[in-house]
PDB file of C-alpha atoms in Angstrom:
ATOM      1  CA  MET X 381     -10.765  52.037  49.171  1.00  0.00           C
ATOM      2  CA  ASP X 382      -9.358  52.638  52.656  1.00  0.00           C
ATOM      3  CA  ASP X 383      -5.592  52.542  52.074  1.00  0.00           C
ATOM      4  CA  ALA X 384      -4.974  52.444  55.833  1.00  0.00           C
ATOM      5  CA  LEU X 385      -6.334  48.890  56.049  1.00  0.00           C
ATOM      6  CA  ASP X 386      -3.931  45.954  55.907  1.00  0.00           C
ATOM      7  CA  HIS X 387      -6.071  43.712  53.736  1.00  0.00           C
ATOM      8  CA  LEU X 388      -3.721  40.727  53.814  1.00  0.00           C
ATOM      9  CA  ALA X 389      -3.661  40.760  57.614  1.00  0.00           C
ATOM     10  CA  LEU X 390      -7.444  41.053  57.708  1.00  0.00           C
ATOM     11  CA  LEU X 391      -7.798  38.195  55.234  1.00  0.00           C
ATOM     12  CA  SER X 392      -5.654  35.917  57.375  1.00  0.00           C
ATOM     13  CA  ARG X 393      -7.617  36.857  60.489  1.00  0.00           C
ATOM     14  CA  PHE X 394     -11.022  36.290  58.908  1.00  0.00           C
ATOM     15  CA  GLN X 395      -9.959  33.003  57.323  1.00  0.00           C
ATOM     16  CA  ASP X 396      -8.668  31.724  60.665  1.00  0.00           C
ATOM     17  CA  THR X 397     -11.895  32.767  62.369  1.00  0.00           C
ATOM     18  CA  PHE X 398     -13.996  31.116  59.668  1.00  0.00           C
ATOM     19  CA  LEU X 399     -11.988  27.898  59.978  1.00  0.00           C
ATOM     20  CA  ALA X 400     -12.353  27.851  63.760  1.00  0.00           C
ATOM     21  CA  GLY X 401     -16.108  28.351  63.475  1.00  0.00           C
ATOM     22  CA  LEU X 402     -16.431  25.759  60.749  1.00  0.00           C
ATOM     23  CA  ALA X 403     -14.729  23.119  62.892  1.00  0.00           C
ATOM     24  CA  GLY X 404     -17.549  23.301  65.429  1.00  0.00           C
ATOM     25  CA  ALA X 405     -20.475  23.840  63.065  1.00  0.00           C
ATOM     26  CA  ASP X 406     -23.090  21.340  61.922  1.00  0.00           C
ATOM     27  CA  PRO X 407     -22.467  20.862  58.175  1.00  0.00           C
ATOM     28  CA  GLY X 408     -26.201  20.443  57.639  1.00  0.00           C
ATOM     29  CA  ALA X 409     -27.242  23.627  59.444  1.00  0.00           C
ATOM     30  CA  PRO X 410     -29.159  26.059  57.206  1.00  0.00           C
ATOM     31  CA  VAL X 411     -27.513  29.378  56.361  1.00  0.00           C
ATOM     32  CA  PRO X 412     -29.975  32.280  56.745  1.00  0.00           C
ATOM     33  CA  ALA X 413     -30.377  34.669  53.798  1.00  0.00           C
ATOM     34  CA  CYS X 414     -28.527  32.288  51.447  1.00  0.00           C
ATOM     35  CA  GLY X 415     -31.401  30.433  49.828  1.00  0.00           C
ATOM     36  CA  GLY X 416     -31.197  26.714  50.436  1.00  0.00           C
ATOM     37  CA  TRP X 417     -27.545  26.679  51.424  1.00  0.00           C
ATOM     38  CA  ARG X 418     -26.278  24.592  54.315  1.00  0.00           C
ATOM     39  CA  VAL X 419     -22.997  25.136  56.132  1.00  0.00           C
ATOM     40  CA  ARG X 420     -21.340  22.535  53.891  1.00  0.00           C
ATOM     41  CA  ASP X 421     -22.354  24.565  50.808  1.00  0.00           C
ATOM     42  CA  LEU X 422     -21.000  27.739  52.369  1.00  0.00           C
ATOM     43  CA  ALA X 423     -17.638  26.145  53.188  1.00  0.00           C
ATOM     44  CA  GLN X 424     -17.289  24.574  49.751  1.00  0.00           C
ATOM     45  CA  HIS X 425     -18.190  27.857  48.067  1.00  0.00           C
ATOM     46  CA  LEU X 426     -15.719  29.963  50.024  1.00  0.00           C
ATOM     47  CA  GLY X 427     -12.946  27.391  49.673  1.00  0.00           C
ATOM     48  CA  TYR X 428     -13.482  27.246  45.926  1.00  0.00           C
ATOM     49  CA  VAL X 429     -13.626  31.039  45.617  1.00  0.00           C
ATOM     50  CA  HIS X 430     -10.276  31.299  47.402  1.00  0.00           C
ATOM     51  CA  HIS X 431      -8.831  28.731  44.967  1.00  0.00           C
ATOM     52  CA  TRP X 432     -10.300  30.551  41.957  1.00  0.00           C
ATOM     53  CA  ALA X 433      -9.133  33.975  43.157  1.00  0.00           C
ATOM     54  CA  ALA X 434      -5.595  32.658  43.639  1.00  0.00           C
ATOM     55  CA  ALA X 435      -5.610  31.510  40.011  1.00  0.00           C
ATOM     56  CA  GLN X 436      -6.967  34.870  38.872  1.00  0.00           C
ATOM     57  CA  ALA X 437      -4.169  36.640  40.719  1.00  0.00           C
ATOM     58  CA  ARG X 438      -1.638  34.392  38.953  1.00  0.00           C
ATOM     59  CA  ARG X 439      -3.438  34.911  35.622  1.00  0.00           C
ATOM     60  CA  GLU X 440      -4.022  31.175  35.268  1.00  0.00           C
ATOM     61  CA  GLU X 441      -7.081  29.024  34.719  1.00  0.00           C
ATOM     62  CA  ASP X 442      -8.181  27.390  37.962  1.00  0.00           C
ATOM     63  CA  SER X 443      -7.951  23.619  38.351  1.00  0.00           C
ATOM     64  CA  PRO X 444     -10.844  21.410  39.544  1.00  0.00           C
ATOM     65  CA  VAL X 445     -11.401  21.010  43.280  1.00  0.00           C
ATOM     66  CA  ASP X 446     -13.009  18.190  45.247  1.00  0.00           C
ATOM     67  CA  PRO X 447     -16.771  18.637  44.593  1.00  0.00           C
ATOM     68  CA  ALA X 448     -17.792  16.825  47.790  1.00  0.00           C
ATOM     69  CA  PRO X 449     -15.018  16.993  50.396  1.00  0.00           C
ATOM     70  CA  SER X 450     -15.510  14.676  53.349  1.00  0.00           C
ATOM     71  CA  ASP X 451     -13.448  16.893  55.666  1.00  0.00           C
ATOM     72  CA  LEU X 452     -14.781  20.433  55.305  1.00  0.00           C
ATOM     73  CA  PRO X 453     -12.298  22.143  57.655  1.00  0.00           C
ATOM     74  CA  ALA X 454      -9.356  20.510  55.859  1.00  0.00           C
ATOM     75  CA  PHE X 455     -10.783  21.485  52.460  1.00  0.00           C
ATOM     76  CA  TYR X 456     -11.261  25.071  53.546  1.00  0.00           C
ATOM     77  CA  ALA X 457      -7.863  25.286  55.253  1.00  0.00           C
ATOM     78  CA  GLN X 458      -6.116  24.018  52.107  1.00  0.00           C
ATOM     79  CA  HIS X 459      -7.598  26.655  49.827  1.00  0.00           C
ATOM     80  CA  ALA X 460      -7.371  29.466  52.370  1.00  0.00           C
ATOM     81  CA  ALA X 461      -3.655  28.729  52.689  1.00  0.00           C
ATOM     82  CA  GLU X 462      -3.310  28.578  48.906  1.00  0.00           C
ATOM     83  CA  LEU X 463      -4.800  32.046  48.556  1.00  0.00           C
ATOM     84  CA  ARG X 464      -2.652  33.547  51.304  1.00  0.00           C
ATOM     85  CA  ALA X 465       0.514  32.021  49.865  1.00  0.00           C
ATOM     86  CA  THR X 466      -0.343  33.243  46.375  1.00  0.00           C
ATOM     87  CA  LEU X 467      -1.177  36.796  47.372  1.00  0.00           C
ATOM     88  CA  GLY X 468       1.755  37.008  49.751  1.00  0.00           C
ATOM     89  CA  GLY X 469       4.167  35.820  47.078  1.00  0.00           C
ATOM     90  CA  LEU X 470       3.124  38.189  44.297  1.00  0.00           C
ATOM     91  CA  ASP X 471       3.942  41.848  43.817  1.00  0.00           C
ATOM     92  CA  PRO X 472       0.664  43.532  44.807  1.00  0.00           C
ATOM     93  CA  ASP X 473       1.030  46.006  41.959  1.00  0.00           C
ATOM     94  CA  SER X 474       1.565  43.380  39.248  1.00  0.00           C
ATOM     95  CA  ARG X 475      -1.208  42.858  36.715  1.00  0.00           C
ATOM     96  CA  ALA X 476      -3.890  40.290  37.474  1.00  0.00           C
ATOM     97  CA  TRP X 477      -7.171  39.033  36.110  1.00  0.00           C
ATOM     98  CA  THR X 478      -9.830  40.799  38.154  1.00  0.00           C
ATOM     99  CA  LEU X 479     -13.499  41.746  38.128  1.00  0.00           C
ATOM    100  CA  ILE X 480     -12.819  45.156  36.614  1.00  0.00           C
ATOM    101  CA  GLU X 481     -11.746  46.099  33.102  1.00  0.00           C
ATOM    102  CA  PRO X 482      -8.359  44.642  32.084  1.00  0.00           C
ATOM    103  CA  ASP X 483      -6.955  48.064  31.207  1.00  0.00           C
ATOM    104  CA  ASP X 484      -8.034  49.618  34.512  1.00  0.00           C
ATOM    105  CA  PRO X 485      -4.943  50.657  36.510  1.00  0.00           C
ATOM    106  CA  ALA X 486      -6.488  48.952  39.565  1.00  0.00           C
ATOM    107  CA  SER X 487      -6.596  45.544  37.841  1.00  0.00           C
ATOM    108  CA  THR X 488      -3.708  44.233  39.926  1.00  0.00           C
ATOM    109  CA  VAL X 489      -3.012  41.563  42.518  1.00  0.00           C
ATOM    110  CA  ARG X 490      -3.904  44.121  45.176  1.00  0.00           C
ATOM    111  CA  PHE X 491      -7.511  43.977  43.933  1.00  0.00           C
ATOM    112  CA  TRP X 492      -7.745  40.421  45.279  1.00  0.00           C
ATOM    113  CA  HIS X 493      -6.367  41.412  48.678  1.00  0.00           C
ATOM    114  CA  ARG X 494      -9.442  43.547  49.180  1.00  0.00           C
ATOM    115  CA  ARG X 495     -12.005  41.443  47.324  1.00  0.00           C
ATOM    116  CA  GLN X 496     -11.208  38.331  49.312  1.00  0.00           C
ATOM    117  CA  VAL X 497     -11.321  40.195  52.625  1.00  0.00           C
ATOM    118  CA  HIS X 498     -14.907  41.196  51.991  1.00  0.00           C
ATOM    119  CA  GLU X 499     -15.872  37.842  50.477  1.00  0.00           C
ATOM    120  CA  THR X 500     -14.600  36.162  53.631  1.00  0.00           C
ATOM    121  CA  LEU X 501     -16.103  38.693  56.024  1.00  0.00           C
ATOM    122  CA  VAL X 502     -19.609  38.445  54.566  1.00  0.00           C
ATOM    123  CA  HIS X 503     -19.422  34.652  54.592  1.00  0.00           C
ATOM    124  CA  LEU X 504     -18.084  34.719  58.150  1.00  0.00           C
ATOM    125  CA  HIS X 505     -21.300  36.546  58.990  1.00  0.00           C
ATOM    126  CA  ASP X 506     -23.195  33.758  57.212  1.00  0.00           C
ATOM    127  CA  LEU X 507     -21.421  31.080  59.232  1.00  0.00           C
ATOM    128  CA  ARG X 508     -22.062  32.914  62.481  1.00  0.00           C
ATOM    129  CA  ALA X 509     -25.721  33.357  61.539  1.00  0.00           C
ATOM    130  CA  ALA X 510     -25.982  29.615  60.864  1.00  0.00           C
ATOM    131  CA  THR X 511     -24.628  28.893  64.333  1.00  0.00           C
ATOM    132  CA  GLY X 512     -26.714  31.498  66.136  1.00  0.00           C
ATOM    133  CA  SER X 513     -24.121  34.212  66.686  1.00  0.00           C
ATOM    134  CA  THR X 514     -22.885  37.408  65.059  1.00  0.00           C
ATOM    135  CA  VAL X 515     -19.701  39.113  63.882  1.00  0.00           C
ATOM    136  CA  ASP X 516     -19.334  41.872  66.443  1.00  0.00           C
ATOM    137  CA  ASP X 517     -15.561  42.291  66.708  1.00  0.00           C
ATOM    138  CA  VAL X 518     -14.750  43.930  63.369  1.00  0.00           C
ATOM    139  CA  ALA X 519     -14.033  47.660  63.256  1.00  0.00           C
ATOM    140  CA  PRO X 520     -16.508  49.989  61.538  1.00  0.00           C
ATOM    141  CA  GLU X 521     -13.728  51.081  59.174  1.00  0.00           C
ATOM    142  CA  VAL X 522     -13.527  47.554  57.771  1.00  0.00           C
ATOM    143  CA  TRP X 523     -17.277  47.296  57.271  1.00  0.00           C
ATOM    144  CA  ALA X 524     -17.199  50.752  55.650  1.00  0.00           C
ATOM    145  CA  ASP X 525     -14.668  49.388  53.164  1.00  0.00           C
ATOM    146  CA  THR X 526     -17.123  46.563  52.445  1.00  0.00           C
ATOM    147  CA  VAL X 527     -19.729  49.187  51.587  1.00  0.00           C
ATOM    148  CA  ASP X 528     -17.251  51.159  49.495  1.00  0.00           C
ATOM    149  CA  GLU X 529     -16.290  48.104  47.452  1.00  0.00           C
ATOM    150  CA  LEU X 530     -19.907  47.286  46.724  1.00  0.00           C
ATOM    151  CA  VAL X 531     -20.771  50.839  45.691  1.00  0.00           C
ATOM    152  CA  THR X 532     -17.672  51.430  43.564  1.00  0.00           C
ATOM    153  CA  VAL X 533     -16.887  47.954  42.179  1.00  0.00           C
ATOM    154  CA  VAL X 534     -19.565  45.306  42.666  1.00  0.00           C
ATOM    155  CA  ALA X 535     -22.753  47.190  41.787  1.00  0.00           C
ATOM    156  CA  PRO X 536     -21.244  48.974  38.740  1.00  0.00           C
ATOM    157  CA  ARG X 537     -19.981  45.610  37.473  1.00  0.00           C
ATOM    158  CA  GLN X 538     -23.506  44.202  37.676  1.00  0.00           C
ATOM    159  CA  VAL X 539     -24.682  47.002  35.391  1.00  0.00           C
ATOM    160  CA  ARG X 540     -21.689  46.660  33.069  1.00  0.00           C
ATOM    161  CA  LEU X 541     -22.367  42.938  32.600  1.00  0.00           C
ATOM    162  CA  GLY X 542     -26.064  43.526  31.907  1.00  0.00           C
ATOM    163  CA  ARG X 543     -27.150  41.750  35.077  1.00  0.00           C
ATOM    164  CA  ALA X 544     -28.821  44.850  36.493  1.00  0.00           C
ATOM    165  CA  GLU X 545     -30.353  48.055  35.221  1.00  0.00           C
ATOM    166  CA  PRO X 546     -28.778  51.359  36.258  1.00  0.00           C
ATOM    167  CA  ILE X 547     -30.263  52.606  39.509  1.00  0.00           C
ATOM    168  CA  SER X 548     -32.924  55.124  38.533  1.00  0.00           C
ATOM    169  CA  LEU X 549     -33.312  56.663  41.995  1.00  0.00           C
ATOM    170  CA  PRO X 550     -29.854  57.025  43.561  1.00  0.00           C
ATOM    171  CA  VAL X 551     -29.531  56.593  47.314  1.00  0.00           C
ATOM    172  CA  ALA X 552     -27.016  58.291  49.585  1.00  0.00           C
ATOM    173  CA  LEU X 553     -25.577  55.918  52.186  1.00  0.00           C
ATOM    174  CA  ARG X 554     -24.207  57.228  55.479  1.00  0.00           C
ATOM    175  CA  ALA X 555     -22.205  55.072  57.883  1.00  0.00           C
ATOM    176  CA  THR X 556     -23.019  56.673  61.206  1.00  0.00           C
ATOM    177  CA  ASP X 557     -20.079  55.131  63.079  1.00  0.00           C
ATOM    178  CA  ALA X 558     -17.386  55.492  60.418  1.00  0.00           C
ATOM    179  CA  GLY X 559     -17.750  59.063  59.174  1.00  0.00           C
ATOM    180  CA  ARG X 560     -18.139  57.958  55.565  1.00  0.00           C
ATOM    181  CA  SER X 561     -20.807  58.362  52.924  1.00  0.00           C
ATOM    182  CA  TRP X 562     -21.462  57.233  49.361  1.00  0.00           C
ATOM    183  CA  VAL X 563     -24.080  57.503  46.635  1.00  0.00           C
ATOM    184  CA  LEU X 564     -25.408  54.247  45.220  1.00  0.00           C
ATOM    185  CA  GLY X 565     -26.177  55.070  41.596  1.00  0.00           C
ATOM    186  CA  ASP X 566     -25.365  58.097  39.468  1.00  0.00           C
ATOM    187  CA  GLY X 567     -26.943  61.484  40.027  1.00  0.00           C
ATOM    188  CA  SER X 568     -28.573  63.370  42.862  1.00  0.00           C
ATOM    189  CA  PRO X 569     -29.855  61.047  45.600  1.00  0.00           C
ATOM    190  CA  ALA X 570     -33.582  60.683  46.105  1.00  0.00           C
ATOM    191  CA  ALA X 571     -33.048  59.487  49.674  1.00  0.00           C
ATOM    192  CA  THR X 572     -30.410  59.082  52.368  1.00  0.00           C
ATOM    193  CA  ALA X 573     -30.086  55.804  54.276  1.00  0.00           C
ATOM    194  CA  SER X 574     -28.180  55.999  57.554  1.00  0.00           C
ATOM    195  CA  ALA X 575     -26.988  53.117  59.737  1.00  0.00           C
ATOM    196  CA  PRO X 576     -23.782  51.765  61.283  1.00  0.00           C
ATOM    197  CA  ALA X 577     -21.294  50.533  58.672  1.00  0.00           C
ATOM    198  CA  ARG X 578     -21.777  46.853  59.553  1.00  0.00           C
ATOM    199  CA  GLU X 579     -25.518  47.080  59.107  1.00  0.00           C
ATOM    200  CA  LEU X 580     -25.188  49.004  55.838  1.00  0.00           C
ATOM    201  CA  ALA X 581     -22.804  46.383  54.460  1.00  0.00           C
ATOM    202  CA  LEU X 582     -25.047  43.476  55.411  1.00  0.00           C
ATOM    203  CA  LEU X 583     -28.080  45.319  54.056  1.00  0.00           C
ATOM    204  CA  LEU X 584     -26.423  45.866  50.679  1.00  0.00           C
ATOM    205  CA  TRP X 585     -25.261  42.245  50.516  1.00  0.00           C
ATOM    206  CA  GLY X 586     -28.811  41.046  51.174  1.00  0.00           C
ATOM    207  CA  ARG X 587     -28.170  39.643  54.646  1.00  0.00           C
ATOM    208  CA  LEU X 588     -30.401  42.078  56.532  1.00  0.00           C
ATOM    209  CA  GLU X 589     -33.664  43.811  55.754  1.00  0.00           C
ATOM    210  CA  PRO X 590     -33.812  47.584  56.347  1.00  0.00           C
ATOM    211  CA  ALA X 591     -35.821  47.161  59.551  1.00  0.00           C
ATOM    212  CA  GLU X 592     -33.368  44.554  60.880  1.00  0.00           C
ATOM    213  CA  ALA X 593     -30.476  46.859  60.071  1.00  0.00           C
ATOM    214  CA  GLY X 594     -32.101  49.795  61.847  1.00  0.00           C
ATOM    215  CA  VAL X 595     -31.766  51.962  58.756  1.00  0.00           C
ATOM    216  CA  VAL X 596     -33.087  55.509  59.014  1.00  0.00           C
ATOM    217  CA  VAL X 597     -34.290  56.800  55.644  1.00  0.00           C
ATOM    218  CA  ASP X 598     -34.685  60.471  54.845  1.00  0.00           C
ATOM    219  CA  GLY X 599     -36.461  61.208  51.576  1.00  0.00           C
ATOM    220  CA  ASP X 600     -38.057  58.685  49.244  1.00  0.00           C
ATOM    221  CA  ALA X 601     -38.120  55.373  51.136  1.00  0.00           C
ATOM    222  CA  GLY X 602     -39.115  53.646  47.917  1.00  0.00           C
ATOM    223  CA  ALA X 603     -35.765  54.586  46.392  1.00  0.00           C
ATOM    224  CA  LEU X 604     -33.929  52.363  48.872  1.00  0.00           C
ATOM    225  CA  SER X 605     -36.298  49.465  48.271  1.00  0.00           C
ATOM    226  CA  ALA X 606     -35.907  49.825  44.512  1.00  0.00           C
ATOM    227  CA  ALA X 607     -32.115  49.924  44.710  1.00  0.00           C
ATOM    228  CA  LEU X 608     -31.941  46.869  46.960  1.00  0.00           C
ATOM    229  CA  GLY X 609     -34.259  44.984  44.622  1.00  0.00           C
ATOM    230  CA  GLY X 610     -32.126  45.715  41.581  1.00  0.00           C
ATOM    231  CA  ARG X 611     -29.550  42.885  41.715  1.00  0.00           C
ATOM    232  CA  ILE X 612     -26.716  45.096  42.903  1.00  0.00           C
ATOM    233  CA  THR X 613     -24.762  41.959  43.905  1.00  0.00           C
ATOM    234  CA  PRO X 614     -24.088  38.709  42.006  1.00  0.00           C
TER     235      PRO X 614
END
């Protein structure tokens, strides 16, 4: 994790940007790379996830939300504000229910600062894609943190929960504009995939194909394809 990032400030920024984009979006517009989702599904999902994450941070069961809100921006704004108020009001180092093991020292409120930044950022990309634009004003260091979270938290959790098999051919990932690198999987990498941090993050989250992301692969190109096809995300 990049400790230099102010995750709460980033969360507020990305939520505000998502809300502004949602206000002008067609609720029925399809969301690329998200199956049959429409913008309304995207907004309801992210609003609910904010609500659920706030409850997890408080170590409480979440309450039901409106399953079919008539005012999507108001629905999203309500739950975005709930999450910000919850995270801002709790000691970041206090224990929380998280997506990692309960006895892990990192299973704290601070976990949700970071997790919800990247949840919101990836879905901001989805909203922009649905409206024909892109997210091009986020620093490479933030996108690199998105990659880091996936490699160190999200993908290992998929294996731990039995949703994915361990990656048999590890892949080194190199963010060409952020000076950072990782290995997806355990062991010596069979290939190295290089691209800007934004493109690597969107590739790993299934929003871009390798060719779209401009990924340069050195070594076994099949290793990257196999890793991406292995359910490394929920």
